[in-house]
C-alpha positions as MATLAB code, in Angstrom:
seq = 'XXXXXXXXXXXXXXXXXXXXXXXXXXXXXXXXXXXXXXXXXXXXXXXXXXXXXXXXXXXXXXXXXXXXXXXXXXXXXXXXXXXXXXXXXXXXXXXXXXXXXXXXXXXXXXXXXXXXXXXXXXXXXXXXXXXXXXXXXXXXXXXXXXXXXXXXXXXXXXXXXXXXXXXXXXXXXXXXXXXXXXXXXXXXXXXXXXXXXXXXXXXXXXXXXXXXXXXXXXXXXXXXXXXXXXXXXXXXXXXXXXXXXXXXXXXXXXXXXXXXXXXXXXXXXXXXXXXXXXXXXXXXXXXXXXXXXXXXXXXXXXXXXXXXXXXXXXXXXXXXXXXXXXXXXXXXXXXXXXXXXXXXXXXXXXXXXXXXXXXXXXXXXXXXXXXXXXXXXXXXXXXXXXXXXXXXXXXXXXXXXXXXXXXXX';
ca = [
     -18.183  -34.011   14.066;
     -17.101  -33.020   10.441;
     -17.087  -29.543   10.666;
     -18.670  -27.243    7.605;
     -16.748  -23.944    6.369;
     -18.872  -21.548    4.970;
     -17.488  -18.515    2.436;
     -19.053  -15.399    3.457;
     -21.573  -13.376    1.283;
     -20.455  -10.328   -0.395;
     -22.346   -7.669    2.049;
     -20.478   -9.560    4.809;
     -16.674   -9.191    2.730;
     -17.611   -5.512    3.071;
     -17.803   -5.778    6.478;
     -15.132   -8.285    6.515;
     -13.036   -5.915    4.312;
     -12.003   -3.265    6.847;
     -10.670   -5.758    9.376;
      -6.819   -5.076    9.777;
      -4.678   -8.024    9.069;
      -3.197   -7.492   12.252;
      -6.282   -8.437   14.345;
      -7.151  -11.443   11.867;
      -3.518  -12.623   13.430;
      -4.507  -11.974   17.143;
      -7.409  -14.025   16.638;
      -5.614  -17.021   14.719;
      -3.021  -16.591   17.420;
      -5.612  -17.679   20.011;
      -6.552  -21.104   18.504;
      -5.496  -23.469   20.952;
      -3.948  -25.600   18.014;
      -1.451  -24.827   15.897;
      -2.431  -23.260   11.631;
      -0.319  -23.125    9.062;
      -1.748  -21.553    5.450;
       0.272  -22.524    2.635;
       0.099  -22.349   -1.413;
      -0.587  -24.631   -3.829;
       3.434  -25.245   -4.194;
       3.992  -25.437    0.336;
       5.877  -21.985    0.690;
       4.017  -21.308    4.261;
       2.116  -17.717    4.037;
       0.875  -17.943    7.749;
       1.559  -19.562   10.817;
      -0.708  -18.682   13.955;
       1.561  -18.516   17.709;
       1.054  -22.271   18.339;
       2.090  -23.383   14.892;
       5.107  -21.009   15.253;
       6.180  -22.405   18.792;
       6.171  -25.520   17.666;
       8.078  -24.950   14.594;
      10.568  -23.897   16.687;
      10.815  -26.646   19.005;
      11.265  -28.743   15.785;
      14.315  -26.596   14.587;
      12.408  -25.212   11.452;
      12.338  -21.691   12.277;
      14.650  -19.451   10.314;
      14.704  -20.862    6.829;
      13.533  -18.618    4.760;
      12.436  -21.246    2.385;
      10.372  -23.355    4.461;
       8.150  -25.889    2.647;
       5.104  -27.347    4.296;
       5.441  -30.990    2.666;
       9.026  -31.948    2.769;
      10.100  -29.651    5.826;
       6.738  -29.667    7.684;
       4.757  -32.310    6.808;
       7.868  -34.495    5.970;
       5.648  -36.056    3.179;
       5.380  -36.246   -0.905;
       3.234  -33.119   -2.513;
       1.330  -35.215   -4.609;
       0.628  -38.209   -2.166;
      -1.251  -35.362   -0.859;
      -2.356  -33.906   -3.696;
      -3.818  -37.263   -5.376;
      -6.076  -37.094   -2.338;
      -7.345  -33.917   -3.103;
      -7.750  -34.633   -7.116;
     -10.227  -37.711   -5.624;
     -12.623  -35.372   -4.015;
     -11.214  -35.732   -0.430;
     -10.702  -32.336    1.009;
      -9.710  -32.755    4.281;
      -6.956  -34.925    4.652;
      -5.490  -36.533    8.021;
      -1.673  -37.619    8.371;
       0.338  -38.613   11.023;
       3.725  -36.226   11.852;
       7.068  -37.658   11.407;
       8.474  -35.622   13.842;
       8.615  -34.836   17.673;
       5.052  -36.877   19.236;
       4.120  -39.878   17.616;
       0.487  -39.401   18.982;
       0.550  -35.711   17.038;
      -1.589  -35.388   13.398;
      -1.809  -32.953   11.199;
      -5.400  -31.811    9.588;
      -4.854  -30.420    6.056;
      -8.324  -28.669    4.606;
      -7.671  -27.479    0.685;
      -9.113  -24.492    0.035;
     -10.152  -24.333   -3.616;
     -10.789  -21.078   -4.729;
      -7.477  -19.333   -3.934;
      -5.639  -22.423   -4.331;
      -4.296  -23.557   -0.804;
      -3.583  -25.826    1.938;
      -5.004  -25.155    5.998;
      -3.149  -26.821    8.036;
      -4.009  -27.743   11.710;
      -2.120  -29.611   14.122;
      -3.575  -31.976   16.276;
      -1.889  -33.799   19.362;
      -4.339  -36.806   19.667;
      -3.333  -37.638   23.452;
      -5.130  -34.158   23.960;
      -8.366  -35.435   23.335;
      -7.755  -38.226   26.137;
      -7.163  -36.225   28.583;
     -10.080  -34.128   29.294;
     -12.893  -32.496   31.808;
     -15.343  -34.830   33.067;
     -17.770  -36.422   31.130;
     -20.792  -33.663   32.350;
     -19.078  -30.557   31.061;
     -17.276  -31.556   27.763;
     -19.689  -31.512   25.810;
     -20.566  -27.776   26.286;
     -16.676  -27.279   26.303;
     -16.330  -28.919   22.681;
     -19.709  -27.162   21.208;
     -18.058  -23.947   22.531;
     -14.607  -24.914   21.155;
     -16.084  -25.916   17.824;
     -17.980  -22.868   17.651;
     -15.264  -20.681   18.380;
     -12.736  -22.581   15.717;
     -15.847  -22.438   12.934;
     -16.074  -19.240   13.511;
     -12.109  -18.494   13.024;
     -12.204  -20.876   10.031;
     -14.777  -18.628    8.454;
     -13.157  -15.361    8.975;
      -9.757  -17.245    7.974;
     -11.182  -17.834    4.561;
     -13.208  -14.645    4.192;
      -9.849  -12.870    4.780;
      -7.744  -15.180    2.631;
     -10.688  -14.498   -0.114;
     -10.397  -10.605   -0.055;
      -6.561  -10.805   -0.253;
      -6.647  -12.464   -3.285;
      -9.519  -10.243   -4.573;
      -7.108   -7.233   -3.327;
      -4.660   -8.827   -5.740;
      -5.983   -9.220   -8.968;
      -7.522   -5.627   -7.959;
      -3.971   -4.606   -8.128;
      -3.174   -6.645  -11.285;
      -6.100   -5.364  -13.323;
      -4.830   -1.750  -12.483;
      -1.837   -2.229  -13.933;
      -2.563   -3.871  -17.374;
      -5.314   -1.356  -17.487;
      -3.090    1.754  -16.786;
       0.024    0.050  -19.046;
      -2.299   -0.805  -21.868;
      -3.306    2.974  -22.193;
      -0.021    4.427  -21.580;
       1.099    4.482  -25.476;
      -1.670    5.361  -27.135;
      -2.090    8.916  -24.665;
       1.309    9.652  -25.200;
       0.784    9.778  -28.938;
      -2.132   11.469  -29.156;
      -0.267   13.971  -26.638;
       1.959   13.558  -29.540;
       0.075   14.648  -31.973;
      -1.303   17.613  -29.496;
       1.947   18.921  -29.695;
       2.575   18.611  -33.802;
      -0.993   20.299  -34.027;
      -0.618   23.216  -31.338;
       3.441   23.353  -32.689;
       2.216   24.038  -36.270;
       3.186   21.846  -37.661;
       0.688   20.572  -39.406;
      -0.392   24.004  -40.839;
      -1.620   26.820  -39.398;
      -4.887   27.476  -36.822;
      -7.429   29.685  -36.137;
      -7.518   31.158  -32.753;
     -11.091   28.692  -32.221;
      -9.125   25.804  -33.217;
      -6.185   25.906  -31.124;
      -8.587   27.337  -28.210;
     -10.519   23.646  -28.764;
      -7.190   21.554  -29.030;
      -5.637   23.197  -25.946;
      -8.739   22.129  -23.561;
      -8.597   18.855  -25.601;
      -4.575   18.358  -25.047;
      -5.537   19.124  -20.922;
      -8.021   16.084  -21.083;
      -5.261   14.436  -22.638;
      -2.647   15.501  -20.238;
      -4.860   14.548  -17.187;
      -5.117   10.869  -17.965;
      -1.431   10.547  -18.386;
      -1.439   11.602  -15.145;
      -4.200    9.398  -13.546;
      -2.161    6.082  -15.504;
       0.581    6.846  -13.878;
      -0.902    7.081  -10.180;
      -2.403    4.034  -11.401;
       1.055    2.605  -12.193;
       2.587    3.693   -8.823;
      -0.523    2.852   -6.609;
      -0.249   -0.856   -8.489;
       3.978   -0.892   -7.570;
       3.421    0.592   -4.005;
       0.062   -1.896   -2.625;
       2.239   -5.590   -4.919;
       5.177   -3.847   -2.862;
       7.258   -3.492   -5.962;
       8.352    0.474   -5.489;
      12.365    0.727   -5.717;
      13.560    3.988   -5.280;
      15.970    5.211   -7.909;
      18.188    7.401   -5.137;
      21.130    9.328   -7.278;
      22.554   12.636   -6.052;
      19.717   15.441   -7.716;
      19.092   18.976   -7.491;
      15.700   19.289   -5.922;
      16.191   23.091   -7.878;
      16.042   21.300  -11.102;
      13.095   19.087   -9.849;
      11.013   21.704   -8.947;
      11.835   24.823  -11.135;
      11.291   22.162  -14.101;
       7.757   21.183  -12.698;
       6.516   24.676  -11.599;
       7.503   25.651  -15.500;
       5.596   22.248  -16.940;
       2.236   23.716  -14.534;
       2.763   27.036  -14.656;
       0.493   26.606  -18.207;
      -2.402   25.618  -16.395;
      -2.896   27.843  -13.959;
      -2.172   30.630  -16.522;
      -5.587   29.525  -18.407;
      -7.825   28.878  -15.076;
      -6.809   32.150  -14.217;
      -4.901   32.136  -10.830;
      -1.272   32.729  -10.442;
       1.696   30.364   -9.249;
       4.820   31.143   -7.474;
       7.624   29.266   -7.434;
      10.341   30.554   -3.958;
      13.171   27.420   -3.939;
      15.941   28.500   -1.956;
      19.285   28.722   -4.519;
      20.900   27.402   -1.228;
      19.387   23.886   -1.012;
      22.582   21.479   -2.070;
      22.594   18.318   -3.993;
      21.552   15.477   -2.084;
      20.130   11.645   -3.090;
      16.418   11.261   -3.836;
      14.351    9.879   -6.573;
      13.623   12.376   -9.006;
      10.977   11.368  -10.725;
       8.959   10.330   -7.592;
       9.668   13.622   -5.632;
       8.527   15.647   -9.030;
       5.228   13.691   -8.387;
       4.910   14.619   -5.138;
       5.436   18.016   -5.751;
       2.732   17.704   -8.965;
       0.155   15.629   -6.890;
      -0.292   18.779   -4.303;
       0.056   21.541   -7.264;
      -2.778   19.564   -9.244;
      -4.878   19.283   -5.496;
      -4.407   23.002   -4.895;
      -5.072   24.314   -8.884;
      -8.701   21.931   -8.950;
      -9.339   24.280   -5.218;
      -8.458   27.022   -5.674;
     -10.894   29.648   -8.287;
      -9.714   31.849  -10.488;
      -8.015   35.293   -9.232;
      -6.330   33.007   -6.213;
      -2.918   31.944   -5.953;
      -0.999   29.012   -4.664;
       2.805   28.916   -4.095;
       5.512   26.534   -4.193;
       7.934   26.771   -1.655;
      11.464   24.543   -0.760;
      14.152   25.199    1.982;
      16.521   23.451    4.102;
      15.388   22.650    7.293;
      16.689   21.877   10.521;
      14.736   18.308   11.456;
      14.984   17.218   15.130;
      13.224   14.545   15.481;
      15.436   13.043   13.106;
      18.688   13.932   14.875;
      16.692   12.392   18.123;
      16.371    9.285   16.508;
      20.018    9.084   15.512;
      22.407   10.861   17.428;
      23.023   10.041   21.570;
      21.889   12.430   23.803;
      25.517   13.740   24.247;
      26.966   14.661   21.200;
      23.355   16.421   20.640;
      24.184   18.332   23.154;
      27.754   19.259   21.784;
      25.902   20.942   18.535;
      23.494   23.618   19.778;
      23.542   25.051   16.229;
      21.140   23.911   13.998;
      22.239   22.376   10.955;
      19.784   21.847    7.918;
      19.290   17.993    7.466;
      16.596   17.770    5.413;
      14.266   19.609    3.029;
      11.341   21.319    3.736;
       8.681   21.513    0.623;
       5.435   23.543    0.644;
       2.754   24.522   -1.767;
      -0.471   26.166   -0.478;
      -3.402   28.319   -1.672;
      -5.967   30.642   -1.476;
      -9.031   28.386   -1.849;
     -11.692   26.700    0.391;
      -9.466   24.803    3.214;
      -9.960   21.422    5.067;
     -11.911   20.954    7.812;
     -10.072   19.436   10.735;
     -11.952   16.481   10.892;
     -10.955   15.682    6.943;
      -7.303   16.128    7.872;
      -5.493   12.425    8.339;
      -8.629   10.869    6.553;
      -7.512   12.549    3.381;
      -4.129   10.626    3.020;
      -6.123    6.998    2.293;
      -6.871    5.628   -0.149;
      -9.931    6.637   -2.451;
     -10.752    9.254   -0.484;
     -12.117   12.711   -1.532;
     -13.478   15.399    1.099;
     -15.239   17.775   -2.020;
     -17.187   15.184   -4.463;
     -17.496   17.885   -6.671;
     -14.187   17.788   -7.703;
     -12.916   15.122  -10.436;
     -10.307   12.586   -9.277;
      -9.383    9.000   -8.074;
      -8.858   10.250   -4.103;
      -5.201    8.488   -4.871;
      -2.869   11.816   -4.917;
      -2.437   12.179   -1.516;
      -2.494    8.471   -0.829;
       0.064    7.542   -3.288;
       2.191   11.580   -2.366;
       2.034   10.178    1.547;
       3.764    6.595    0.685;
       6.253    8.145   -1.495;
       7.613   10.636    1.068;
       7.918    7.802    3.800;
       9.468    5.919    1.137;
      12.379    8.795    1.104;
      11.873    8.218    4.890;
      10.155   11.421    5.097;
       6.753   12.980    6.275;
       3.872   14.786    5.343;
       1.067   16.968    7.020;
      -1.548   19.414    6.132;
      -2.476   22.539    7.956;
      -5.841   24.031    7.037;
      -9.027   26.017    8.367;
     -11.321   25.837    6.792;
     -11.872   28.868    4.637;
      -8.409   30.207    4.762;
      -7.098   27.698    2.512;
      -4.583   25.288    3.204;
      -0.621   24.321    2.927;
       0.386   20.426    2.357;
       4.030   19.989    3.062;
       6.956   17.375    3.205;
      10.105   16.504    4.547;
      12.910   15.274    2.789;
      15.894   14.093    4.655;
      19.386   14.595    2.761;
      21.555   11.866    4.312;
      19.448    8.726    2.180;
      21.638    5.423    2.476;
];
C-alpha cells in the first residue's frame, strides 16, 4: 500500500525547530531499512546507520565525491528524472550490485528538490512472522516509518528555510553596508566643519544622528558575521598582531560614546603582553560587542573597565602536554591572554548565564539590540580555540572574560 508523507503545519514547524540534528540522526538510525538523502546532482547529504553499513560492504565509503546515481544506484540520473517528470514521485529500481533481490525505492521531494532513497530487500518480505501477527507488526512498522519520514521531511524543510534566512540576512546587510558608509562619511565632514561652521545645537543633533548611524553600521557588521558563521564560511586571518594596539585603538574609538552617556571607561592593558597570532578584526569585534553590551547596561555615573593581561591556562596545558612534562615545569608560564570587560550595571541573574550566549537572546527586553552580540563573540572566540564566560550577580554588575591562546597554528 502506498504511503502518504504529509508536511508539517507552521505550528508544528516551530516545535520541530527545537529538535537537534543529533536527535533526528538517531531516529533515522533506528529505521530497519537503509535510507539516503541526496541532492538533485546526486551528492549524498545524509545516510542512516544501515545505509552506511551497506555502502561499506560495497566498498563505497571513503569517497568524498560519492554520487548517488553513478556510484550507489549504478544508473543514469536522466532515467530517474524522466520518470519524475512524467509525474512519478516514487520510483523503484533493482540494485545492480550486491544482492540481486534488493531494490531501491526513490521518492522525490519537490520543494528542496532532494531525493530520499530507501533500500529494501525483497527476501525480507518473504521471511516474516506467522500470518496471525504479521498484519499487526506491519501496521506498527508502517506507522513508525511514516512518523520518521514526516519528521525527516519537516527537518529538511526547516534546514532549507534556515539557509534562505541566512542568505537573506547576508544580502540585506551587503546592500546596507555601502550607503551607511557614505552617510557616516558625510557626518564626519559636517562635524569637522568642512562644509561650514555649526552652531552648538546643530552639532548636538549631528552627533546624535552619527551615533545612530554607527549603531546601524555595527548591526550590519553583526549580520554579516552571523551569516558567515551560520554558513560555515568564516575564515580567520591569523597573523602576528599586537593585542595592546588592538584594544587601545578600540578604547579610543569608544571613549566619546562613553563620555556622552556619562560613564567612565578605564582601559588597563598590560604592556608585557607579547605579539602572537590572532585575527585582529575579529578579536576587536568581540571586545567591541562586550563594550557595547556594558555601555547599554551601565547607568550614567557608572564605570566600565577593559583589562588585558598574560594568563596561564592550565586546562590548555593539560590538553597538550604529557603528565611528566607538566611536572617538569612547576612554574606556570603565560600561554594565553585574559581579556575582561566589567561594568557597574544591574548585573545578570545566574539562571541566564548560559542562555545569553545563544542566538537572538535578550535578558532585558527594554534595551536595544538583536541579541546576537554575545552569540557572535562566543563563536569568534571558539574559532580561536579560546573560551568566554560571564561572572555576575544581580545587582553587583557583570564581568565578561575571554581567553585567547598564544600558540595559534
